[in-house]
Every structure is written in C-alpha cells, then in structure tokens.
Short mmCIF file of C-alpha atoms in Angstrom, two decimals:
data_model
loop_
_atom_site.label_atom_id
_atom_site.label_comp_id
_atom_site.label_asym_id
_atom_site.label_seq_id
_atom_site.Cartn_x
_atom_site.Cartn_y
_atom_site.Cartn_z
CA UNK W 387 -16.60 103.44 -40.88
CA UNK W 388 -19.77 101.80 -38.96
CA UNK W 389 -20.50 101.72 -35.29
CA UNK W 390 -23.42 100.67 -33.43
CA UNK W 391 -24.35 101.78 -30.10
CA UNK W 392 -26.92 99.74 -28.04
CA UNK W 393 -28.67 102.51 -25.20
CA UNK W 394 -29.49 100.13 -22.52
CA UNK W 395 -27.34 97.45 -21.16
CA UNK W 396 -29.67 95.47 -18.97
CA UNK W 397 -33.46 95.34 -19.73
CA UNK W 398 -35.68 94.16 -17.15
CA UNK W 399 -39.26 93.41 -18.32
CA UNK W 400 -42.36 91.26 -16.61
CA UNK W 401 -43.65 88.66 -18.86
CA UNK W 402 -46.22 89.57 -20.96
CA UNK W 403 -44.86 93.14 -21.13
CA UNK W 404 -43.78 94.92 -24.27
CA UNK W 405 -40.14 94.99 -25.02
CA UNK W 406 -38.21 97.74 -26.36
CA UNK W 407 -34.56 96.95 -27.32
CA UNK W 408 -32.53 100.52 -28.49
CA UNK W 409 -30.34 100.78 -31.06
CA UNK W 410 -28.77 103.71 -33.17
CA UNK W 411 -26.41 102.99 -35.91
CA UNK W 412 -23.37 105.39 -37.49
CA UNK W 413 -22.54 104.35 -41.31
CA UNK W 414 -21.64 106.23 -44.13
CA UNK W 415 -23.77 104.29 -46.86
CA UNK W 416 -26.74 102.41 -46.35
CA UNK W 417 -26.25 99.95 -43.93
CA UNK W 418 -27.38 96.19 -43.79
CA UNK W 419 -28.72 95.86 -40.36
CA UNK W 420 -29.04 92.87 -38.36
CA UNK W 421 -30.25 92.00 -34.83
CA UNK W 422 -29.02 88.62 -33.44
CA UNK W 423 -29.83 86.99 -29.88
CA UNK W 424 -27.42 84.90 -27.94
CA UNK W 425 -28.41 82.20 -25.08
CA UNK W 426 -25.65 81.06 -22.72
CA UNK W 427 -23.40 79.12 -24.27
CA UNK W 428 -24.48 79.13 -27.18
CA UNK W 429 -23.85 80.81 -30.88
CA UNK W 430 -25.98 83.81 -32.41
CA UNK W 431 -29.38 83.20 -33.77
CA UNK W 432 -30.57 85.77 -36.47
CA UNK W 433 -33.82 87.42 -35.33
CA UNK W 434 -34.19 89.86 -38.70
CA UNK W 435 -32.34 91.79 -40.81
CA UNK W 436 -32.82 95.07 -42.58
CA UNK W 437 -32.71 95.09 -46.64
CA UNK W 438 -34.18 98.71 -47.27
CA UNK W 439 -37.29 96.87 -49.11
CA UNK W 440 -39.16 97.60 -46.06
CA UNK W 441 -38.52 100.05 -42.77
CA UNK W 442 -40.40 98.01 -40.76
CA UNK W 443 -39.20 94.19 -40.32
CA UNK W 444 -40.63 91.49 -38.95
CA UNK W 445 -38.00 88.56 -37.42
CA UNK W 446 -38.76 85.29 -35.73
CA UNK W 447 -40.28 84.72 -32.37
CA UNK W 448 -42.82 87.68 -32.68
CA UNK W 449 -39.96 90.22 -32.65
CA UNK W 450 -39.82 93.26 -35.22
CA UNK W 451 -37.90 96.24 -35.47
CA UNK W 452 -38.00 99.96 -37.05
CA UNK W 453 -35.52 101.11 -39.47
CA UNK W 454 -35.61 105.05 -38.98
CA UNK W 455 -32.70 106.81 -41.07
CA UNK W 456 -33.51 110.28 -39.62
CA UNK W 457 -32.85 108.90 -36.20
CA UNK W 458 -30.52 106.52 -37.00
CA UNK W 459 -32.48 103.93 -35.23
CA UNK W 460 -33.17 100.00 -35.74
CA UNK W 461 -34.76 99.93 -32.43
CA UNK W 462 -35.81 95.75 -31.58
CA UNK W 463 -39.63 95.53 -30.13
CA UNK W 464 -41.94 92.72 -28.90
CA UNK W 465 -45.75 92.97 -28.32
CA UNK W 466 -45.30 90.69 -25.51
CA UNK W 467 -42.35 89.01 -23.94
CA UNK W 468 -41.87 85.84 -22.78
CA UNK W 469 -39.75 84.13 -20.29
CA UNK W 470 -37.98 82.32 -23.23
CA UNK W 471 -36.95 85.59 -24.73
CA UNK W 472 -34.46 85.98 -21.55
CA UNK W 473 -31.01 86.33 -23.51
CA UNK W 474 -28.67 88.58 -24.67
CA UNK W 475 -29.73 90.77 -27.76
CA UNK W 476 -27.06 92.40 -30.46
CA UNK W 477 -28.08 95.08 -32.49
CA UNK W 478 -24.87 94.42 -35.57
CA UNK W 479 -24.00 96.41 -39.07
CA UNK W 480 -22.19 95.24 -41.73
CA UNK W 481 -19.47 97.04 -43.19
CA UNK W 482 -19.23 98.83 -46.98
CA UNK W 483 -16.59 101.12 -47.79
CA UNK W 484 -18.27 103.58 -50.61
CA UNK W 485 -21.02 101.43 -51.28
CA UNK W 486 -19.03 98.14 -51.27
CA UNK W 487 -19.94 95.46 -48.88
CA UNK W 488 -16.66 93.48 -47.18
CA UNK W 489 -18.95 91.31 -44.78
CA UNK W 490 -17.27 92.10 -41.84
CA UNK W 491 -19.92 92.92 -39.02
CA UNK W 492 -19.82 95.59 -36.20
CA UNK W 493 -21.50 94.51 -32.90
CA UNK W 494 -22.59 96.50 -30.58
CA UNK W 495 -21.81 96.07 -26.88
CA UNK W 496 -25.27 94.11 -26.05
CA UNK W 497 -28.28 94.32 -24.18
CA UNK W 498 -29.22 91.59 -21.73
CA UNK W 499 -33.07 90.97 -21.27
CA UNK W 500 -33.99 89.77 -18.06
CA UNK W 501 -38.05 88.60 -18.62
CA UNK W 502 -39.77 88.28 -14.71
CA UNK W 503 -42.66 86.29 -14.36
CA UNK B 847 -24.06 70.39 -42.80
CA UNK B 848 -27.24 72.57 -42.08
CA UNK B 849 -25.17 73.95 -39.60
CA UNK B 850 -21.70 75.98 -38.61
CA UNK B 851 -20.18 73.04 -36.92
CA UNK B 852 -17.40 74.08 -34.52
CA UNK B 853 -14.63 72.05 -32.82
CA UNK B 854 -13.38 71.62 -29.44
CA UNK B 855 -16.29 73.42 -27.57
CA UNK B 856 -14.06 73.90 -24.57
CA UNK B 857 -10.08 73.77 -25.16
CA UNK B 858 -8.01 74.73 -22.55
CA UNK B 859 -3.90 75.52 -22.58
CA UNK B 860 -1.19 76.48 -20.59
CA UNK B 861 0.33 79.79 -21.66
CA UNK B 862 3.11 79.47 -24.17
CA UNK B 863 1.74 76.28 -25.64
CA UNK B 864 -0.35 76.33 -29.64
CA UNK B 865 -3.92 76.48 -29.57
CA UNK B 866 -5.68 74.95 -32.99
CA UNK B 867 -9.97 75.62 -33.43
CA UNK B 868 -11.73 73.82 -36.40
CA UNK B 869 -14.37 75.30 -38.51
CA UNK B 870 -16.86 73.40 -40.78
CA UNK B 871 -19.00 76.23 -42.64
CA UNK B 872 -22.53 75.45 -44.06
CA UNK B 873 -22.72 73.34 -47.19
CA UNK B 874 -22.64 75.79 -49.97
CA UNK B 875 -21.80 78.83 -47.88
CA UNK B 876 -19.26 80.76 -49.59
CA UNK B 877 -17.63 82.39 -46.83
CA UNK B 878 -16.32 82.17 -43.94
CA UNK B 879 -15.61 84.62 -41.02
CA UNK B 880 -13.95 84.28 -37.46
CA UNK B 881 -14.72 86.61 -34.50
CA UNK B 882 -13.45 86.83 -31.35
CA UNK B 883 -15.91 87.52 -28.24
CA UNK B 884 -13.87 88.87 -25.40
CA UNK B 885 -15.42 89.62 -21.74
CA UNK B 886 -18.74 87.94 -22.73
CA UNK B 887 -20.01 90.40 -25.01
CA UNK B 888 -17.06 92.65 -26.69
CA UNK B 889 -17.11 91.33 -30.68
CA UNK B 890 -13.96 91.64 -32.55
CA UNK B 891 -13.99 90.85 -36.12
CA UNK B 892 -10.56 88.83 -36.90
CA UNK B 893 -10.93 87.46 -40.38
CA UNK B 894 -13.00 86.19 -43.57
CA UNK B 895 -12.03 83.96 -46.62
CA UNK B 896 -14.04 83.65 -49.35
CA UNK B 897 -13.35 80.07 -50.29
CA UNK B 898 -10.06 79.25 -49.58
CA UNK B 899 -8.74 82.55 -50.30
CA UNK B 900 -8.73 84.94 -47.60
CA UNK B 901 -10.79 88.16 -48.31
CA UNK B 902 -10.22 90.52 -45.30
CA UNK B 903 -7.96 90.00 -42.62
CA UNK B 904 -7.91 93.86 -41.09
CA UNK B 905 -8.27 92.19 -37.45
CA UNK B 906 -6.02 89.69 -36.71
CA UNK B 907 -2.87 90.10 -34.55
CA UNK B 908 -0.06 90.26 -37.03
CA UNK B 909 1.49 87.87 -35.23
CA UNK B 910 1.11 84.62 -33.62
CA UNK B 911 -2.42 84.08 -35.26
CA UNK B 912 -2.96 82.38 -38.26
CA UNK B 913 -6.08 80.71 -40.38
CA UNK B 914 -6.58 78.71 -43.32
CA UNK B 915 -9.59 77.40 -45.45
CA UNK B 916 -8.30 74.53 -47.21
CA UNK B 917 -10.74 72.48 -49.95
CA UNK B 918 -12.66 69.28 -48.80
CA UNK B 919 -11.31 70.20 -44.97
CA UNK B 920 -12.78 72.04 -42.18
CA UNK B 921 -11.38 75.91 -42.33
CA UNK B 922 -8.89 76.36 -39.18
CA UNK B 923 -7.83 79.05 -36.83
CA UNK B 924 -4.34 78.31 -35.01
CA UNK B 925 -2.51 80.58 -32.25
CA UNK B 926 1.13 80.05 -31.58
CA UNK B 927 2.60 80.58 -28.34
CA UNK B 928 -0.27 81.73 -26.94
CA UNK B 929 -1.06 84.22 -24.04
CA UNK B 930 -3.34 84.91 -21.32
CA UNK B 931 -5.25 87.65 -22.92
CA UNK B 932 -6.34 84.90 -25.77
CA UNK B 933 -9.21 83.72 -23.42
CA UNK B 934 -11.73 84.27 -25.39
CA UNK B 935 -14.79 82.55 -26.97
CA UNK B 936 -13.95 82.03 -30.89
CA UNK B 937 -17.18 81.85 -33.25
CA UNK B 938 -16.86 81.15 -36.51
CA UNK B 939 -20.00 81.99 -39.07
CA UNK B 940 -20.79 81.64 -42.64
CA UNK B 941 -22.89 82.76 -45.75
CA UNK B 942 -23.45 82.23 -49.15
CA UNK B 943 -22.45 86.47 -49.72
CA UNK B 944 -21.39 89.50 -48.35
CA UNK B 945 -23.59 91.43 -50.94
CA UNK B 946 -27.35 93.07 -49.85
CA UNK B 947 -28.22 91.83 -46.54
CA UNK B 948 -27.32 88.02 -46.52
CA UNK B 949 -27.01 86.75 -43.08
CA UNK B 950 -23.76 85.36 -41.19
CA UNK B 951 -24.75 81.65 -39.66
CA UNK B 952 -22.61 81.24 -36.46
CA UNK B 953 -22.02 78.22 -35.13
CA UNK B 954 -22.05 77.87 -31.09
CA UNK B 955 -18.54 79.00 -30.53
CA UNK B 956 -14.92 77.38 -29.37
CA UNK B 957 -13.99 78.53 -25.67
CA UNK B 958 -10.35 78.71 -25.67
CA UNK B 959 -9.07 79.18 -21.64
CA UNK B 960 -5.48 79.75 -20.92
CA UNK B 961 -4.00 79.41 -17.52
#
C-alpha cells in the first residue's frame, strides 16, 4: 500500500523567499511521484512528476523537487516565490501492487502556501 | 478537447433526491478516474475505467453510487438518494496510461451541495 504524508500544513513565506514544501512517501515498489497545485476553485495543475530517470526534477513555474529514496523524500522547492505561487500544494503517489501500476493516486493531506509581499 | 471538461460546476440538491455529474475526458486519453475531495483538501479515490470498461472501482460506496463511460458520450457519475455527507467537490481526470509516470489531467471539479 502507498501513503504520503505532507509535514507542514500551512507555509508562510515573504515573496522573493525560498520555498520549501515537505513531503515523505511510504510505497512498497518504486513509486511514480507527482506534485500538483490547486487555486481556489479550481482543478489540479501538474507541477512535475518523478520517473526515476532523474532524482532531481524540474516542474513548471521555477519549481523542482528532490527524489531521496533513503529518506523517503520528494520534498517541492522554489529559488524564489512569488505572490502567484499562493495556493494549495499536493505532494500525490500512484499506486502498484508488486510492481503493477492501477493508476489510482494517493494524496496527501496538503500544504497551503501563503506568499507575503 | 485539450481539456477535462466537467459539468454542472455548482449542482445543488435536497437530500433524498439523484444527483448526476458529467465527464468529458481529453481527446485520446484512455482513462478516466473520479475522486472525491471532501473538507477542502481530503482526496478519496472512487473509481477509473479504462475506456468504457471500468478498471478499478476499490472506492466507491457499494451502494447508491454508480458511473459509466459510454462511447461517443461524456463518462458520468450518478448518486441515488443522496445524503448530506455527499457534499463534496467531484473531479474527474484523465490520461493516456496508468503505466511509468503518465500524468492524471483534472478538470476544475463539480461542487455537489446537499441541504
């Protein structure tokens, strides 16, 4: 079975600040990894996704993130945020059952950036 | 479409009374997936068809819930008699597979609200 577990509920950062969204991961294979962000009211926009070509992604919008299997971590960063990036982040896996994939995503519970000026 | 196309936005029912949500996946997209977002950020996976066959339905209610992906028609998620604890926003997403690391596409969500 997977589970995600996002560390940090709110974020609060100033603009022009790094940002440092946590994640750690449980799966029993090698996981596809996905972060998505959500604006109100709207649907979830894919920021990256992990393929295991590469440990360290790169997604839209200047964001990247870290796949780190010791740690179990696909922590989300930013260089430098910006008042746009104010929305709520999910950190997601998608679900194989001894190495085959059913599609089915686990989300974790969210992290909501709040970007000050 | 470019896009996962979702219909009503905003559909609101008195308890008791059938609720129907309309999904139109991306052209080309292979399958299709319905989730449940409950208390604005709780996730809960309900259930995927590949085509019009369904593939995994491990979380919906065994009862009173119900979907279809029919050919040529937007795929469709219907609750019967439903109850207050359906509030919910629905999202529907797609993709063209579930194998490696292809994405889901969501489109911007159904809220259902029953009084």
């Amino acid at each position: 079975a997977q589970s995600v577990t996002q560390l940090d509920s709110h974020v609060s950062v100033s603009e022009g600040t790094p940002v440092l969204l946590r994640c750690n991961y449980s799966s029993s294979y090698s996981p596809s990894l996905f972060w998505y962000v959500q604006h109100p009211n709207k649907g979830l926009q894919l920021l990256l996704k992990y393929t295991s070509a590469a440990t360290l992604v790169k997604g839209i919008n200047g964001f990247e993130a870290e796949f780190k299997k010791s740690e179990t971590s696909f922590h989300l960063t930013k260089p430098s945020a910006h008042m746009s990036d104010a929305a709520e982040y999910f950190c997601v896996v998608s679900a194989s059952f001894g190495g085959t994939s059913y599609g089915k995503l686990t989300f974790g519970q969210g992290t909501i950036l709040t970007v000050h000026p | 479409g470019e896009e996962v196309a979702q219909t009503p936005k905003h559909l609101v029912r008195g308890e008791g009374q059938k609720a129907k949500l309309y999904c139109a996946p991306i052209k080309g997209h292979s399958y299709v997936f319905w989730y449940q977002q409950v208390l604005k950020n709780e996730f809960k996976f309900l259930i995927s068809f590949q085509n019009e066959n369904v593939f995994d339905e491990t979380g919906m209610p065994k009862e009173r819930f119900s979907a279809k992906c029919l050919p040529n028609s937007p795929c469709s998620l219907e609750i019967q008699a439903t109850k207050l604890e359906d509030s919910a926003v629905y999202f529907c997403a797609s993709s063209q597979s579930i194998v490696g690391a292809r994405p889901q596409h969501f489109g911007d969500g159904t809220r259902l609200s029953i009084l």
